[in-house]
Amino acid sequence: EAYTMSDHLTVWNDDGSAKYRPTVHYSYCPTDAAIMSVHELRMRNWKMQSGQRILNNEIESGRDELGVLLMGHDYKSWWTGSLLSIDEARAILPGQSATTLQVACSVVAAACWMMNNPSAGIRVPDDLPHEDVLKVAYPYLGTFHSAAVDWDPLKNRNDLFPGFGNGPTRLDSTDPWQFANFLVPTPRAV
């Protein structure tokens, strides 16, 4: 997806070379319990716990917010995606989680499309007709949400550790969407 989304958004010159090609990144925010589990593993000097389990019915509340945040246009940022709570997921398919449903429905939808188009050849997900895929997946995705978000990488910025990230001398206040303005530290000259 990082390749295909970037490719779809590329502006091409007449000679076939790329004039503009955006960077596509992923960002995940695990639950507090998942983060605590990683901290516990670290405190055990990375020795895996003897017992491991996948949580299903133990999940008491929460929701998956699966979507995309588009940044750098007149609206600053725009988030669009689906919101599926654990309660909604269990109403659809008992014993499963919101994550399971959102992932599995896309696989089922793609498999349905393949069965209906057996001679289409190999395709990446972005090549499939989204209407056909969404027709199958829609009942399992929850509520759809799409709205402007008043955020950019410089808004409310707080450098907790000056000198160890991108300090004021490395930030570009004239264009908040420059890569140096995100949390990724810029290497220092030696």
PDB file of C-alpha atoms in Angstrom:
ATOM      1  CA  GLU A   1       0.000   0.000   0.000  1.00  0.00           C
ATOM      2  CA  ALA A   2       2.834   2.422   0.742  1.00  0.00           C
ATOM      3  CA  TYR A   3       3.982   1.931  -2.853  1.00  0.00           C
ATOM      4  CA  THR A   4       0.599   1.843  -4.578  1.00  0.00           C
ATOM      5  CA  MET A   5      -0.906   4.815  -2.712  1.00  0.00           C
ATOM      6  CA  SER A   6       2.179   6.886  -3.450  1.00  0.00           C
ATOM      7  CA  ASP A   7       2.039   5.763  -7.079  1.00  0.00           C
ATOM      8  CA  HIS A   8      -1.634   6.746  -7.436  1.00  0.00           C
ATOM      9  CA  LEU A   9      -0.877  10.225  -6.067  1.00  0.00           C
ATOM     10  CA  THR A  10       2.217  10.795  -8.236  1.00  0.00           C
ATOM     11  CA  VAL A  11       2.129  13.603 -10.811  1.00  0.00           C
ATOM     12  CA  TRP A  12       3.962  12.516 -13.954  1.00  0.00           C
ATOM     13  CA  ASN A  13       5.941  14.587 -16.470  1.00  0.00           C
ATOM     14  CA  ASP A  14       5.293  14.102 -20.194  1.00  0.00           C
ATOM     15  CA  ASP A  15       8.506  12.062 -20.475  1.00  0.00           C
ATOM     16  CA  GLY A  16       7.237   9.539 -17.883  1.00  0.00           C
ATOM     17  CA  SER A  17       9.417  10.731 -15.004  1.00  0.00           C
ATOM     18  CA  ALA A  18       7.858  11.680 -11.684  1.00  0.00           C
ATOM     19  CA  LYS A  19       7.308  15.408 -11.186  1.00  0.00           C
ATOM     20  CA  TYR A  20       5.853  14.994  -7.685  1.00  0.00           C
ATOM     21  CA  ARG A  21       5.667  11.808  -5.619  1.00  0.00           C
ATOM     22  CA  PRO A  22       4.302  12.030  -2.060  1.00  0.00           C
ATOM     23  CA  THR A  23       5.634  10.051   0.865  1.00  0.00           C
ATOM     24  CA  VAL A  24       3.130   7.635   2.398  1.00  0.00           C
ATOM     25  CA  HIS A  25       3.628   6.545   6.018  1.00  0.00           C
ATOM     26  CA  TYR A  26       1.738   4.385   8.476  1.00  0.00           C
ATOM     27  CA  SER A  27       0.978   5.307  12.040  1.00  0.00           C
ATOM     28  CA  TYR A  28      -0.452   2.937  14.614  1.00  0.00           C
ATOM     29  CA  CYS A  29      -1.424   3.642  18.201  1.00  0.00           C
ATOM     30  CA  PRO A  30      -1.618   0.414  20.221  1.00  0.00           C
ATOM     31  CA  THR A  31      -3.871   0.184  23.254  1.00  0.00           C
ATOM     32  CA  ASP A  32      -2.538   0.993  26.723  1.00  0.00           C
ATOM     33  CA  ALA A  33      -2.580  -2.747  27.511  1.00  0.00           C
ATOM     34  CA  ALA A  34      -0.446  -3.508  24.441  1.00  0.00           C
ATOM     35  CA  ILE A  35       2.071  -0.796  25.350  1.00  0.00           C
ATOM     36  CA  MET A  36       2.221  -2.111  28.935  1.00  0.00           C
ATOM     37  CA  SER A  37       2.904  -5.594  27.580  1.00  0.00           C
ATOM     38  CA  VAL A  38       5.895  -4.303  25.605  1.00  0.00           C
ATOM     39  CA  HIS A  39       7.181  -2.495  28.724  1.00  0.00           C
ATOM     40  CA  GLU A  40       6.839  -5.734  30.687  1.00  0.00           C
ATOM     41  CA  LEU A  41       8.785  -7.597  28.000  1.00  0.00           C
ATOM     42  CA  ARG A  42      11.511  -4.946  28.108  1.00  0.00           C
ATOM     43  CA  MET A  43      11.705  -5.223  31.916  1.00  0.00           C
ATOM     44  CA  ARG A  44      12.170  -8.979  31.472  1.00  0.00           C
ATOM     45  CA  ASN A  45      15.249  -8.205  29.338  1.00  0.00           C
ATOM     46  CA  TRP A  46      13.288  -9.190  26.205  1.00  0.00           C
ATOM     47  CA  LYS A  47      12.645 -12.739  27.474  1.00  0.00           C
ATOM     48  CA  MET A  48       9.213 -13.744  26.189  1.00  0.00           C
ATOM     49  CA  GLN A  49       6.537 -14.565  28.721  1.00  0.00           C
ATOM     50  CA  SER A  50       5.868 -18.293  28.991  1.00  0.00           C
ATOM     51  CA  GLY A  51       2.162 -17.871  28.313  1.00  0.00           C
ATOM     52  CA  GLN A  52       0.776 -15.863  25.427  1.00  0.00           C
ATOM     53  CA  ARG A  53      -2.818 -15.331  24.386  1.00  0.00           C
ATOM     54  CA  ILE A  54      -4.921 -13.473  21.906  1.00  0.00           C
ATOM     55  CA  LEU A  55      -7.572 -11.347  23.568  1.00  0.00           C
ATOM     56  CA  ASN A  56     -11.114 -11.711  22.311  1.00  0.00           C
ATOM     57  CA  ASN A  57     -13.855 -11.841  24.927  1.00  0.00           C
ATOM     58  CA  GLU A  58     -11.534 -10.203  27.484  1.00  0.00           C
ATOM     59  CA  ILE A  59     -11.785  -6.940  25.541  1.00  0.00           C
ATOM     60  CA  GLU A  60     -14.364  -4.935  27.479  1.00  0.00           C
ATOM     61  CA  SER A  61     -14.583  -1.681  25.559  1.00  0.00           C
ATOM     62  CA  GLY A  62     -13.036   0.418  22.830  1.00  0.00           C
ATOM     63  CA  ARG A  63     -13.181   0.780  19.091  1.00  0.00           C
ATOM     64  CA  ASP A  64     -11.035   0.602  16.012  1.00  0.00           C
ATOM     65  CA  GLU A  65     -10.596   3.806  14.062  1.00  0.00           C
ATOM     66  CA  LEU A  66      -9.361   2.612  10.699  1.00  0.00           C
ATOM     67  CA  GLY A  67      -8.753   5.367   8.206  1.00  0.00           C
ATOM     68  CA  VAL A  68      -6.419   7.793   6.560  1.00  0.00           C
ATOM     69  CA  LEU A  69      -5.228  11.269   7.547  1.00  0.00           C
ATOM     70  CA  LEU A  70      -4.514  13.382   4.481  1.00  0.00           C
ATOM     71  CA  MET A  71      -2.295  16.364   5.264  1.00  0.00           C
ATOM     72  CA  GLY A  72      -0.986  19.453   3.548  1.00  0.00           C
ATOM     73  CA  HIS A  73      -3.936  21.021   1.759  1.00  0.00           C
ATOM     74  CA  ASP A  74      -6.264  23.969   2.405  1.00  0.00           C
ATOM     75  CA  TYR A  75      -8.106  22.072   5.152  1.00  0.00           C
ATOM     76  CA  LYS A  76      -4.765  21.398   6.945  1.00  0.00           C
ATOM     77  CA  SER A  77      -5.677  17.757   7.604  1.00  0.00           C
ATOM     78  CA  TRP A  78      -8.624  15.561   6.716  1.00  0.00           C
ATOM     79  CA  TRP A  79      -9.444  12.244   8.397  1.00  0.00           C
ATOM     80  CA  THR A  80     -11.726   9.718   6.752  1.00  0.00           C
ATOM     81  CA  GLY A  81     -12.369   6.163   7.776  1.00  0.00           C
ATOM     82  CA  SER A  82     -14.531   3.707   9.648  1.00  0.00           C
ATOM     83  CA  LEU A  83     -15.288   3.498  13.354  1.00  0.00           C
ATOM     84  CA  LEU A  84     -16.208   0.074  14.742  1.00  0.00           C
ATOM     85  CA  SER A  85     -16.697  -0.532  18.458  1.00  0.00           C
ATOM     86  CA  ILE A  86     -16.170  -3.875  20.159  1.00  0.00           C
ATOM     87  CA  ASP A  87     -19.907  -3.981  20.941  1.00  0.00           C
ATOM     88  CA  GLU A  88     -20.830  -3.391  17.282  1.00  0.00           C
ATOM     89  CA  ALA A  89     -18.357  -6.074  16.187  1.00  0.00           C
ATOM     90  CA  ARG A  90     -19.756  -8.621  18.646  1.00  0.00           C
ATOM     91  CA  ALA A  91     -23.309  -7.855  17.521  1.00  0.00           C
ATOM     92  CA  ILE A  92     -22.259  -8.755  13.970  1.00  0.00           C
ATOM     93  CA  LEU A  93     -20.056 -11.755  14.826  1.00  0.00           C
ATOM     94  CA  PRO A  94     -19.918 -12.914  18.465  1.00  0.00           C
ATOM     95  CA  GLY A  95     -16.499 -13.725  19.902  1.00  0.00           C
ATOM     96  CA  GLN A  96     -14.610 -11.527  17.459  1.00  0.00           C
ATOM     97  CA  SER A  97     -12.975  -8.125  17.794  1.00  0.00           C
ATOM     98  CA  ALA A  98     -13.372  -4.955  15.764  1.00  0.00           C
ATOM     99  CA  THR A  99      -9.890  -5.483  14.302  1.00  0.00           C
ATOM    100  CA  THR A 100     -10.708  -9.034  13.206  1.00  0.00           C
ATOM    101  CA  LEU A 101     -13.888  -7.919  11.471  1.00  0.00           C
ATOM    102  CA  GLN A 102     -12.308  -4.954   9.674  1.00  0.00           C
ATOM    103  CA  VAL A 103      -9.388  -7.023   8.389  1.00  0.00           C
ATOM    104  CA  ALA A 104     -11.346 -10.177   7.554  1.00  0.00           C
ATOM    105  CA  CYS A 105     -14.106  -8.374   5.644  1.00  0.00           C
ATOM    106  CA  SER A 106     -11.580  -6.956   3.179  1.00  0.00           C
ATOM    107  CA  VAL A 107     -10.099 -10.423   2.610  1.00  0.00           C
ATOM    108  CA  VAL A 108     -13.575 -11.903   2.088  1.00  0.00           C
ATOM    109  CA  ALA A 109     -14.503  -9.051  -0.272  1.00  0.00           C
ATOM    110  CA  ALA A 110     -11.319  -9.555  -2.317  1.00  0.00           C
ATOM    111  CA  ALA A 111     -11.946 -13.317  -2.460  1.00  0.00           C
ATOM    112  CA  CYS A 112     -15.503 -12.683  -3.712  1.00  0.00           C
ATOM    113  CA  TRP A 113     -14.156 -10.389  -6.421  1.00  0.00           C
ATOM    114  CA  MET A 114     -11.581 -13.031  -7.454  1.00  0.00           C
ATOM    115  CA  MET A 115     -14.289 -15.717  -7.719  1.00  0.00           C
ATOM    116  CA  ASN A 116     -16.384 -13.397  -9.889  1.00  0.00           C
ATOM    117  CA  ASN A 117     -13.352 -12.449 -12.039  1.00  0.00           C
ATOM    118  CA  PRO A 118     -11.265 -15.642 -12.374  1.00  0.00           C
ATOM    119  CA  SER A 119      -9.449 -14.483 -15.527  1.00  0.00           C
ATOM    120  CA  ALA A 120      -8.450 -11.029 -14.245  1.00  0.00           C
ATOM    121  CA  GLY A 121      -4.911 -12.057 -13.316  1.00  0.00           C
ATOM    122  CA  ILE A 122      -2.831 -10.894 -10.376  1.00  0.00           C
ATOM    123  CA  ARG A 123      -3.939  -7.609  -8.829  1.00  0.00           C
ATOM    124  CA  VAL A 124      -2.862  -5.472  -5.899  1.00  0.00           C
ATOM    125  CA  PRO A 125      -5.702  -4.313  -3.612  1.00  0.00           C
ATOM    126  CA  ASP A 126      -5.695  -0.813  -5.107  1.00  0.00           C
ATOM    127  CA  ASP A 127      -6.446  -2.288  -8.554  1.00  0.00           C
ATOM    128  CA  LEU A 128      -9.742  -3.819  -7.434  1.00  0.00           C
ATOM    129  CA  PRO A 129     -12.950  -1.869  -8.067  1.00  0.00           C
ATOM    130  CA  HIS A 130     -13.694  -0.255  -4.725  1.00  0.00           C
ATOM    131  CA  GLU A 131     -17.459  -0.321  -5.287  1.00  0.00           C
ATOM    132  CA  ASP A 132     -17.452  -4.130  -5.552  1.00  0.00           C
ATOM    133  CA  VAL A 133     -15.179  -4.560  -2.547  1.00  0.00           C
ATOM    134  CA  LEU A 134     -17.123  -2.114  -0.361  1.00  0.00           C
ATOM    135  CA  LYS A 135     -20.449  -3.716  -1.300  1.00  0.00           C
ATOM    136  CA  VAL A 136     -19.270  -6.918   0.431  1.00  0.00           C
ATOM    137  CA  ALA A 137     -17.255  -5.264   3.238  1.00  0.00           C
ATOM    138  CA  TYR A 138     -19.629  -2.426   4.165  1.00  0.00           C
ATOM    139  CA  PRO A 139     -21.806  -4.310   6.707  1.00  0.00           C
ATOM    140  CA  TYR A 140     -18.680  -5.157   8.750  1.00  0.00           C
ATOM    141  CA  LEU A 141     -16.910  -1.790   8.803  1.00  0.00           C
ATOM    142  CA  GLY A 142     -19.047   0.187  11.261  1.00  0.00           C
ATOM    143  CA  THR A 143     -19.795   3.890  10.975  1.00  0.00           C
ATOM    144  CA  PHE A 144     -18.033   5.970   8.337  1.00  0.00           C
ATOM    145  CA  HIS A 145     -16.638   9.361   9.322  1.00  0.00           C
ATOM    146  CA  SER A 146     -15.015  12.068   7.221  1.00  0.00           C
ATOM    147  CA  ALA A 147     -14.082  15.530   8.491  1.00  0.00           C
ATOM    148  CA  ALA A 148     -11.499  18.290   8.486  1.00  0.00           C
ATOM    149  CA  VAL A 149      -8.988  18.221  11.359  1.00  0.00           C
ATOM    150  CA  ASP A 150      -7.306  21.410  12.579  1.00  0.00           C
ATOM    151  CA  TRP A 151      -3.797  19.977  12.926  1.00  0.00           C
ATOM    152  CA  ASP A 152      -0.358  20.367  11.419  1.00  0.00           C
ATOM    153  CA  PRO A 153       3.037  19.193  12.743  1.00  0.00           C
ATOM    154  CA  LEU A 154       3.897  22.609  14.220  1.00  0.00           C
ATOM    155  CA  LYS A 155       0.597  23.301  15.975  1.00  0.00           C
ATOM    156  CA  ASN A 156       0.932  22.870  19.749  1.00  0.00           C
ATOM    157  CA  ARG A 157       4.463  21.529  19.289  1.00  0.00           C
ATOM    158  CA  ASN A 158       6.258  20.904  22.578  1.00  0.00           C
ATOM    159  CA  ASP A 159       9.885  19.784  22.409  1.00  0.00           C
ATOM    160  CA  LEU A 160      10.248  17.991  25.737  1.00  0.00           C
ATOM    161  CA  PHE A 161      13.957  17.303  25.194  1.00  0.00           C
ATOM    162  CA  PRO A 162      15.551  20.286  23.435  1.00  0.00           C
ATOM    163  CA  GLY A 163      18.649  19.302  21.509  1.00  0.00           C
ATOM    164  CA  PHE A 164      17.539  15.696  20.941  1.00  0.00           C
ATOM    165  CA  GLY A 165      14.964  16.176  18.216  1.00  0.00           C
ATOM    166  CA  ASN A 166      14.275  18.746  15.590  1.00  0.00           C
ATOM    167  CA  GLY A 167      14.776  21.969  17.512  1.00  0.00           C
ATOM    168  CA  PRO A 168      13.653  25.432  16.403  1.00  0.00           C
ATOM    169  CA  THR A 169      16.689  25.880  14.131  1.00  0.00           C
ATOM    170  CA  ARG A 170      15.725  22.793  12.107  1.00  0.00           C
ATOM    171  CA  LEU A 171      12.006  23.489  11.801  1.00  0.00           C
ATOM    172  CA  ASP A 172      10.513  25.201   8.766  1.00  0.00           C
ATOM    173  CA  SER A 173       7.869  27.610  10.069  1.00  0.00           C
ATOM    174  CA  THR A 174       7.121  28.825   6.523  1.00  0.00           C
ATOM    175  CA  ASP A 175       5.827  25.394   5.463  1.00  0.00           C
ATOM    176  CA  PRO A 176       4.538  23.124   8.233  1.00  0.00           C
ATOM    177  CA  TRP A 177       4.411  20.099   5.911  1.00  0.00           C
ATOM    178  CA  GLN A 178       8.171  19.793   5.453  1.00  0.00           C
ATOM    179  CA  PHE A 179       9.539  16.436   6.637  1.00  0.00           C
ATOM    180  CA  ALA A 180      11.829  18.047   9.250  1.00  0.00           C
ATOM    181  CA  ASN A 181       8.738  19.369  11.043  1.00  0.00           C
ATOM    182  CA  PHE A 182       7.542  15.899  11.973  1.00  0.00           C
ATOM    183  CA  LEU A 183       8.792  14.001  15.017  1.00  0.00           C
ATOM    184  CA  VAL A 184      11.485  12.116  13.095  1.00  0.00           C
ATOM    185  CA  PRO A 185      14.858  13.533  14.275  1.00  0.00           C
ATOM    186  CA  THR A 186      17.132  15.000  11.635  1.00  0.00           C
ATOM    187  CA  PRO A 187      20.712  13.631  11.795  1.00  0.00           C
ATOM    188  CA  ARG A 188      23.259  16.080  13.157  1.00  0.00           C
ATOM    189  CA  ALA A 189      26.543  16.915  11.481  1.00  0.00           C
ATOM    190  CA  VAL A 190      29.526  15.447  13.333  1.00  0.00           C
TER     191      VAL A 190
END
